[in-house]
PDB file of C-alpha atoms in Angstrom:
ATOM      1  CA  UNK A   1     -52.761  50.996-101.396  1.00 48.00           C
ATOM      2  CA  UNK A   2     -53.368  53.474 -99.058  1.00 56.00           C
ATOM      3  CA  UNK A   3     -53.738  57.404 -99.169  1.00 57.00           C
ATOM      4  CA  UNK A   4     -51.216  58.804-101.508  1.00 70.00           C
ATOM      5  CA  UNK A   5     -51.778  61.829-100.835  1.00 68.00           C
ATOM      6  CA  UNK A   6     -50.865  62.494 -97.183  1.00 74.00           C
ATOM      7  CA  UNK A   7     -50.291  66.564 -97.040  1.00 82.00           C
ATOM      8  CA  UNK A   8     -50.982  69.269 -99.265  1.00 85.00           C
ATOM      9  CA  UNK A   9     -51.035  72.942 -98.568  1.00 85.00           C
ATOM     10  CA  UNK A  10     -51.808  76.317 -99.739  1.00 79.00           C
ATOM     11  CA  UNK A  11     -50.310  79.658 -99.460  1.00 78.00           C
ATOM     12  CA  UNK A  12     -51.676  81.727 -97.255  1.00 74.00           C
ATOM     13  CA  UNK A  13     -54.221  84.274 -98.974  1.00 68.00           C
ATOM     14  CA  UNK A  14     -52.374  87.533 -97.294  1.00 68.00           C
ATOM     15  CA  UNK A  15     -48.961  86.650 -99.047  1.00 78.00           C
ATOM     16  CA  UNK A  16     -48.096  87.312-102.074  1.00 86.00           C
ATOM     17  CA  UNK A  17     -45.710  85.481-104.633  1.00 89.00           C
ATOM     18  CA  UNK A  18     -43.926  87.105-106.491  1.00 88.00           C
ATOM     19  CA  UNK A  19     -44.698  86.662-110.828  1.00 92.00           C
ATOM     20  CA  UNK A  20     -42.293  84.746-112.451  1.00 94.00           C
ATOM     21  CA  UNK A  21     -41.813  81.016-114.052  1.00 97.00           C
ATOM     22  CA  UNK A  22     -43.470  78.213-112.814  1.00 97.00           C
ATOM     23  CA  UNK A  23     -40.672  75.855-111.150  1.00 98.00           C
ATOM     24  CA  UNK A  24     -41.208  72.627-108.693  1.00 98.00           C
ATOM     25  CA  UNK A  25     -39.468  71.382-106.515  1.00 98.00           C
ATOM     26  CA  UNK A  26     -39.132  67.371-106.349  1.00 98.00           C
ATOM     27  CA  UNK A  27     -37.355  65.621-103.003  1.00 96.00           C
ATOM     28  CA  UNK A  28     -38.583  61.566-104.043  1.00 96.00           C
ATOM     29  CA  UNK A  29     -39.017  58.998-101.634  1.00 93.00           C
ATOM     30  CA  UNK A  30     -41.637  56.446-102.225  1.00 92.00           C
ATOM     31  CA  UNK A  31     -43.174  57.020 -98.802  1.00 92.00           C
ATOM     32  CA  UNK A  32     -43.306  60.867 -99.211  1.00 93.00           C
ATOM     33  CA  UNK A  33     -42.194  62.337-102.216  1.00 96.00           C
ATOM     34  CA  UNK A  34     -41.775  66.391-100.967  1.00 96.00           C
ATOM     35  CA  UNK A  35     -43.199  68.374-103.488  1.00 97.00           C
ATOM     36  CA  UNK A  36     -43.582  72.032-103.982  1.00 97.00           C
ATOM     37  CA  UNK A  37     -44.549  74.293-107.019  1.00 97.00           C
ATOM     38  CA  UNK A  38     -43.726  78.104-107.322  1.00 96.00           C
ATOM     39  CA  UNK A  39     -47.539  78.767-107.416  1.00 94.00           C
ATOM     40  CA  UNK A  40     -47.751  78.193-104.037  1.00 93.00           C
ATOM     41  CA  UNK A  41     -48.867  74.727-103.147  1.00 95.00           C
ATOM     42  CA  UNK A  42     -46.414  71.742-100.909  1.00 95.00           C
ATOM     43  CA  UNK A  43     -48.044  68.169-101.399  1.00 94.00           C
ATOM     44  CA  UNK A  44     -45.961  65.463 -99.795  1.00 95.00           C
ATOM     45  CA  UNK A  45     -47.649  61.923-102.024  1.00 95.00           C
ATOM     46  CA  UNK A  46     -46.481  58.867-101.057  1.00 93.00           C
ATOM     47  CA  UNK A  47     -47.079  55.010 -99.819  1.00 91.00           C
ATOM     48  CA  UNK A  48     -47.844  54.980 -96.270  1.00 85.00           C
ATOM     49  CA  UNK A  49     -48.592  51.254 -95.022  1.00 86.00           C
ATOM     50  CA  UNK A  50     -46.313  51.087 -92.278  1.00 84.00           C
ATOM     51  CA  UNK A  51     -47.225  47.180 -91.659  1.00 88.00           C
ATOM     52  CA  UNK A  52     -47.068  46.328 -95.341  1.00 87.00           C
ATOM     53  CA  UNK A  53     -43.820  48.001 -96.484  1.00 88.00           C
ATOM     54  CA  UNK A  54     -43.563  48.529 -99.852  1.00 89.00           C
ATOM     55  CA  UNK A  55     -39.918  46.589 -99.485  1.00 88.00           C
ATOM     56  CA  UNK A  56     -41.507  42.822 -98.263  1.00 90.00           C
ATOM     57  CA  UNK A  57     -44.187  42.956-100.854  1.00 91.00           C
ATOM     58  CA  UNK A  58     -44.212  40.367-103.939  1.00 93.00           C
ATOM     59  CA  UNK A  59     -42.578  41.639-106.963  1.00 94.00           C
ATOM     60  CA  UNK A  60     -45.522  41.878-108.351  1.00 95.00           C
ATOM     61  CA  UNK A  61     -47.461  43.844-105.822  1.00 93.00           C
ATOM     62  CA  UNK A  62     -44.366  45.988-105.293  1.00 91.00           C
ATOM     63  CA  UNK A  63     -44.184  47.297-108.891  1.00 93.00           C
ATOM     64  CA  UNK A  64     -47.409  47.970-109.443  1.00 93.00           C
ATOM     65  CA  UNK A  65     -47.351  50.236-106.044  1.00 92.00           C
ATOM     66  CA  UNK A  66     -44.244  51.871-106.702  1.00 92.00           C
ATOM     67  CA  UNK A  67     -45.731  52.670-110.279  1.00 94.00           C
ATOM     68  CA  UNK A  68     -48.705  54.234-108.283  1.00 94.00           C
ATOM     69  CA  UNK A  69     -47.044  56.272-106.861  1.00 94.00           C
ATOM     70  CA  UNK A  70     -45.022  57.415-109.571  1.00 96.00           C
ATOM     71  CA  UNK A  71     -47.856  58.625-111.795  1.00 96.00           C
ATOM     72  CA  UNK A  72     -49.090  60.141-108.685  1.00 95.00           C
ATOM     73  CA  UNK A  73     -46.042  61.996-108.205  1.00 96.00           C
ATOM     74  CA  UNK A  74     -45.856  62.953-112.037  1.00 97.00           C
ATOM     75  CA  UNK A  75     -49.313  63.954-112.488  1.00 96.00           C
ATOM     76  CA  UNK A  76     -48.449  66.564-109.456  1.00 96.00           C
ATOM     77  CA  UNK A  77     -45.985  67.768-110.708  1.00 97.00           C
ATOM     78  CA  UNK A  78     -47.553  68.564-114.147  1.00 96.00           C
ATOM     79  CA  UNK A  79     -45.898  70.707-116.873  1.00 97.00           C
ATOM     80  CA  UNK A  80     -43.649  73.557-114.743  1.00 98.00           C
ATOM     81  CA  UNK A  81     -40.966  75.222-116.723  1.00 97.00           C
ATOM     82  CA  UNK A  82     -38.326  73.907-114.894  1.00 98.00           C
ATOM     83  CA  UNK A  83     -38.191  70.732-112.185  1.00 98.00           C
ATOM     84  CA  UNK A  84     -35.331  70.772-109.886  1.00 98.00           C
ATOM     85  CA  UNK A  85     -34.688  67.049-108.089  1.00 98.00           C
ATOM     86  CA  UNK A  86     -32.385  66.498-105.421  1.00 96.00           C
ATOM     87  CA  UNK A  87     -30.015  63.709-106.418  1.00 94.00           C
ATOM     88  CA  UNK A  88     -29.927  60.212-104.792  1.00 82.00           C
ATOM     89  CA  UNK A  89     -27.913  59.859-101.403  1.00 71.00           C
ATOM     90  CA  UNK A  90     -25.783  57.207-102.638  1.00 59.00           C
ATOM     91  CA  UNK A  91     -24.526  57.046 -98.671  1.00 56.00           C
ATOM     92  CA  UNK A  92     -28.202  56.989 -97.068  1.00 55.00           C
ATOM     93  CA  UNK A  93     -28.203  53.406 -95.129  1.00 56.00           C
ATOM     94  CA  UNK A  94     -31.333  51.759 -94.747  1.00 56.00           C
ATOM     95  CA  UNK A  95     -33.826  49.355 -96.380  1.00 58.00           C
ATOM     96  CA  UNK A  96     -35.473  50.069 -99.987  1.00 78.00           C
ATOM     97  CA  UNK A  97     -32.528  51.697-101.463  1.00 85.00           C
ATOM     98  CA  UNK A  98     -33.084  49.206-104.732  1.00 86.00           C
ATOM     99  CA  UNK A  99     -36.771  50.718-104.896  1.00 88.00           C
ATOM    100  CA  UNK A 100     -35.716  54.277-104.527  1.00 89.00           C
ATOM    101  CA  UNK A 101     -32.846  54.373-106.848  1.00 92.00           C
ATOM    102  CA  UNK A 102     -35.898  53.154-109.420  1.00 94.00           C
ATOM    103  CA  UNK A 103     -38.444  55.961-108.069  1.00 95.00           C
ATOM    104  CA  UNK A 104     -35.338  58.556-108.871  1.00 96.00           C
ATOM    105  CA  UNK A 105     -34.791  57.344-111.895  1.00 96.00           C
ATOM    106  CA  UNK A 106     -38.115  57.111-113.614  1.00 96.00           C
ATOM    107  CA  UNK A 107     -39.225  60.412-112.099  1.00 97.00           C
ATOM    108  CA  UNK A 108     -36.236  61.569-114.027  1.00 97.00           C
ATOM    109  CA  UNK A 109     -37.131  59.937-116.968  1.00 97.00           C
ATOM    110  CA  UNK A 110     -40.967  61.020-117.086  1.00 98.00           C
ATOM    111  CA  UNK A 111     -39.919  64.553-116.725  1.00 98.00           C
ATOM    112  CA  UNK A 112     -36.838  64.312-119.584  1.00 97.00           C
ATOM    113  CA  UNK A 113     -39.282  62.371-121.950  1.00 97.00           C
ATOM    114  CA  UNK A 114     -41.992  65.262-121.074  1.00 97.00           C
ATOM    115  CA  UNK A 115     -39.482  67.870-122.249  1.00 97.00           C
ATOM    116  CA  UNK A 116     -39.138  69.366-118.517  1.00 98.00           C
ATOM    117  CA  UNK A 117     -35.776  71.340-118.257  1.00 98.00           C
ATOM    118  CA  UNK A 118     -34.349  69.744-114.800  1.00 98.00           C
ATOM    119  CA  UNK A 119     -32.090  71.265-112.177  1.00 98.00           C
ATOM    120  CA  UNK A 120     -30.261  69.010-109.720  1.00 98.00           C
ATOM    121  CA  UNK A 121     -29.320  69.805-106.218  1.00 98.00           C
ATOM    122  CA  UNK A 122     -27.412  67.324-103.774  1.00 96.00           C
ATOM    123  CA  UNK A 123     -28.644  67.177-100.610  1.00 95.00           C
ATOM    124  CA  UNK A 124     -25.655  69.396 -98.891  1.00 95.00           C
ATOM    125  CA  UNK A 125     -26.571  72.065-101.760  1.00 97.00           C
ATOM    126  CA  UNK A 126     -30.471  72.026-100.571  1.00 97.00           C
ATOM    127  CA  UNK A 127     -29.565  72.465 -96.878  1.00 96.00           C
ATOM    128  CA  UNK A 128     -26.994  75.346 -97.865  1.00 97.00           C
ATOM    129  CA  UNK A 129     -29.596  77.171 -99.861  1.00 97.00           C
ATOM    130  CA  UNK A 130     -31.951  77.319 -97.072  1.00 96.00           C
ATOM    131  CA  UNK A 131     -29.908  77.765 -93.860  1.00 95.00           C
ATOM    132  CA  UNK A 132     -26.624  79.134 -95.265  1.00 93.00           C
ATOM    133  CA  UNK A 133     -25.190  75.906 -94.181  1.00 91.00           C
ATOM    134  CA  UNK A 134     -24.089  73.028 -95.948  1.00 81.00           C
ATOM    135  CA  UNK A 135     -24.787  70.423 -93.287  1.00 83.00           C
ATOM    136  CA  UNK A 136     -27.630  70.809 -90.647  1.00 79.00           C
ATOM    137  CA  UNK A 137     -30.809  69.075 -89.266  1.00 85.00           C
ATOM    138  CA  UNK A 138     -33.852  68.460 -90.999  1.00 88.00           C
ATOM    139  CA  UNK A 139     -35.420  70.925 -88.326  1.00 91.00           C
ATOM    140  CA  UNK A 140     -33.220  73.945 -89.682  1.00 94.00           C
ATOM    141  CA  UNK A 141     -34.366  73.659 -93.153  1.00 95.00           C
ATOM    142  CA  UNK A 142     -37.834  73.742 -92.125  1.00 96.00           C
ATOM    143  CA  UNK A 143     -37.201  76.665 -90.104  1.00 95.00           C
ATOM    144  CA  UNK A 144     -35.064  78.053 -92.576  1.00 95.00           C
ATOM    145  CA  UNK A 145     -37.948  77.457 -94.894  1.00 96.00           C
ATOM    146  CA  UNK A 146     -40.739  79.078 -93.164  1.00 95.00           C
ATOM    147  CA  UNK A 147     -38.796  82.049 -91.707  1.00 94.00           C
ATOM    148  CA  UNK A 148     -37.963  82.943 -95.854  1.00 95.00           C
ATOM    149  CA  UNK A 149     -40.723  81.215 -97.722  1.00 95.00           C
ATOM    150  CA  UNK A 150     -43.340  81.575 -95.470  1.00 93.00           C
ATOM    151  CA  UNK A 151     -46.002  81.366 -98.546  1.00 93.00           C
ATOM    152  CA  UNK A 152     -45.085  77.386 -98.491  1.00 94.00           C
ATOM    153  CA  UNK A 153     -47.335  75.870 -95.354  1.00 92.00           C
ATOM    154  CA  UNK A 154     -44.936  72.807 -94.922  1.00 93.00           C
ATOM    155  CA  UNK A 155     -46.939  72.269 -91.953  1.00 91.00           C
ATOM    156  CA  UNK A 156     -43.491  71.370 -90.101  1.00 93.00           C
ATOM    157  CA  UNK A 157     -43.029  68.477 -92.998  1.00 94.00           C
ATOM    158  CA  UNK A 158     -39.280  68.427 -93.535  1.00 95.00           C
ATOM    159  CA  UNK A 159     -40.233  66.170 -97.091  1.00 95.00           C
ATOM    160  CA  UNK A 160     -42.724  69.227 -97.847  1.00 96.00           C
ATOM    161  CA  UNK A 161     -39.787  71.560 -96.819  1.00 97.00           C
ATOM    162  CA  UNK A 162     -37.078  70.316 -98.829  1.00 97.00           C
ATOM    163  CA  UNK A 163     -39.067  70.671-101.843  1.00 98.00           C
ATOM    164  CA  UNK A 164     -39.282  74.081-101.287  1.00 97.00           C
ATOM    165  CA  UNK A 165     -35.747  75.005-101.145  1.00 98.00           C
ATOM    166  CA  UNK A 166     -35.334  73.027-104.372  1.00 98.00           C
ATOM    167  CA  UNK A 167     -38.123  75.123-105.931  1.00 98.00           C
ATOM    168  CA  UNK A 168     -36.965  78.410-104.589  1.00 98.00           C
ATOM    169  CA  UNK A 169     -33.581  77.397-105.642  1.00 98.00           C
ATOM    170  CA  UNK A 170     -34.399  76.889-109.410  1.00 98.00           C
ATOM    171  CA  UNK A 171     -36.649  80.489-109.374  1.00 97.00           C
ATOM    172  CA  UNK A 172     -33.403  81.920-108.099  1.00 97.00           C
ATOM    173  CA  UNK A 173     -31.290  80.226-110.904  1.00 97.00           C
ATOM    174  CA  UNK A 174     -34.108  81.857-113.502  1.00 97.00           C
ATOM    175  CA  UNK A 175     -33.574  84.784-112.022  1.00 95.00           C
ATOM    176  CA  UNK A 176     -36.676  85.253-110.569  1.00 96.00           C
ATOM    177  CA  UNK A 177     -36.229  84.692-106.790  1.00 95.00           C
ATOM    178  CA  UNK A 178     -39.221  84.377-104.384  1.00 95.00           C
ATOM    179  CA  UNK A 179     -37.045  86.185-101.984  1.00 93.00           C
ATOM    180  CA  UNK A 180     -33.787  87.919-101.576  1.00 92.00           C
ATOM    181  CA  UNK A 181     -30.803  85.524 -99.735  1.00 93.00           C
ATOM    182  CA  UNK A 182     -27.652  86.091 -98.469  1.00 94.00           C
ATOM    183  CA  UNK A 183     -25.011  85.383-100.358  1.00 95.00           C
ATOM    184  CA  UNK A 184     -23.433  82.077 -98.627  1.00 94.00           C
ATOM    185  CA  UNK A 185     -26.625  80.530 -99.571  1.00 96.00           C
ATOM    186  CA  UNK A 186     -26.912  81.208-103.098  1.00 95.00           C
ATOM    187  CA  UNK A 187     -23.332  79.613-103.433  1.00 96.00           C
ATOM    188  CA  UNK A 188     -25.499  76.648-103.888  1.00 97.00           C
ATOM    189  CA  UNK A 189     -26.435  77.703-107.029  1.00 96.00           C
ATOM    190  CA  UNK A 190     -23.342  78.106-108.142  1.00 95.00           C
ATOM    191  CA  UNK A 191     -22.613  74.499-107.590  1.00 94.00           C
ATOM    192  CA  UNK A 192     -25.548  72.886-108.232  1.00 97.00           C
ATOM    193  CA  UNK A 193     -26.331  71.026-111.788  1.00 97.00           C
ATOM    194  CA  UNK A 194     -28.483  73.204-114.197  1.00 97.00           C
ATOM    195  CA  UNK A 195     -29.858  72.836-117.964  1.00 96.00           C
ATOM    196  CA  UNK A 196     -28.164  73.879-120.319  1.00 85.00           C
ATOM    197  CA  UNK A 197     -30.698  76.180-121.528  1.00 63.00           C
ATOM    198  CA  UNK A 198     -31.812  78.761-119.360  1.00 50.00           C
TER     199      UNK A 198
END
């Protein structure tokens, strides 16, 4: 396999975050998983082999790659108070939806079996937490994202991105927000899928 590790960032040293519990933010894919934790760091970890797909491997191969990357994924995201994943896009066209639905679901099950409270945001819910909109391109998130949450490098990575509207989304739901927003985007929280315990 090849790097699965592709990006990972820092915050800057200048800005602060502000104290609070530790949430992460979890957009899967098995070519770049977006991930982002509320102390600061975006890693995007995923299978990048363009001219051996994941999807025309032998069964074989395949699971033990997508299994690679899933430990990779879970070992990143470690033991936060809270994960918040954004659900599968049942209507996303494409090859590899069989493999992703499985990546989804044992990321899910990892973090329930590891006692991880988990938050769930559909995709429409992400983009309206960070732009105010519920529809939008994957370029206004990222803008959204580093005009709010500018302590999240996402280097311009919309995977990287995502993740950090999902993680600022679940500090917000804790009551602990990295930063203040308007109130048409925190009606996402409102109708997004929380724990039961907060």
């Amino acid at each position: 396999m090849k790097s699965i590790n592709r990006f990972e960032s820092f915050p800057e040293p200048a800005l602060e975050i502000p104290p609070g519990p530790s949430v992460v933010g979890v957009d899967t894919s098995l070519t770049a998983t977006g991930l982002a934790s509320s102390e600061g760091w975006c890693r995007v970890i995923g299978y990048e082999d363009k001219k051996n797909p994941i999807t025309k491997m032998p069964h074989a191969e395949r699971l033990f790659t997508m299994r690679r990357v899933l430990d990779a994924v879970i070992d990143a995201v470690g033991r936060p108070d809270l994960a918040v994943i954004e659900t599968a896009a049942l209507s996303r066209a494409g090859g590899g939806a069989h493999e992703r639905g499985w990546l989804w679901w044992r990321v899910y099950e990892r973090l329930t079996d590891a006692g991880i409270p988990i938050g769930f945001l559909t995709p429409n819910q992400r983009i309206l937490y960070a732009t105010g909109k519920g529809t939008g391109q994957k370029t206004a998130v990222v803008d959204g994202v580093a005009r709010r949450w500018p302590q999240w490098r996402t280097g311009g990575n919309d995977n990287a991105a995502d993740a950090v509207a999902l993680m600022a989304a679940g500090r917000d739901w804790l009551l602990a927000p990295i930063a203040d927003v308007p109130k048409t985007h925190r009606a996402a929280i409102d109708k997004a899928t929380w724990p039961e315990v907060q």
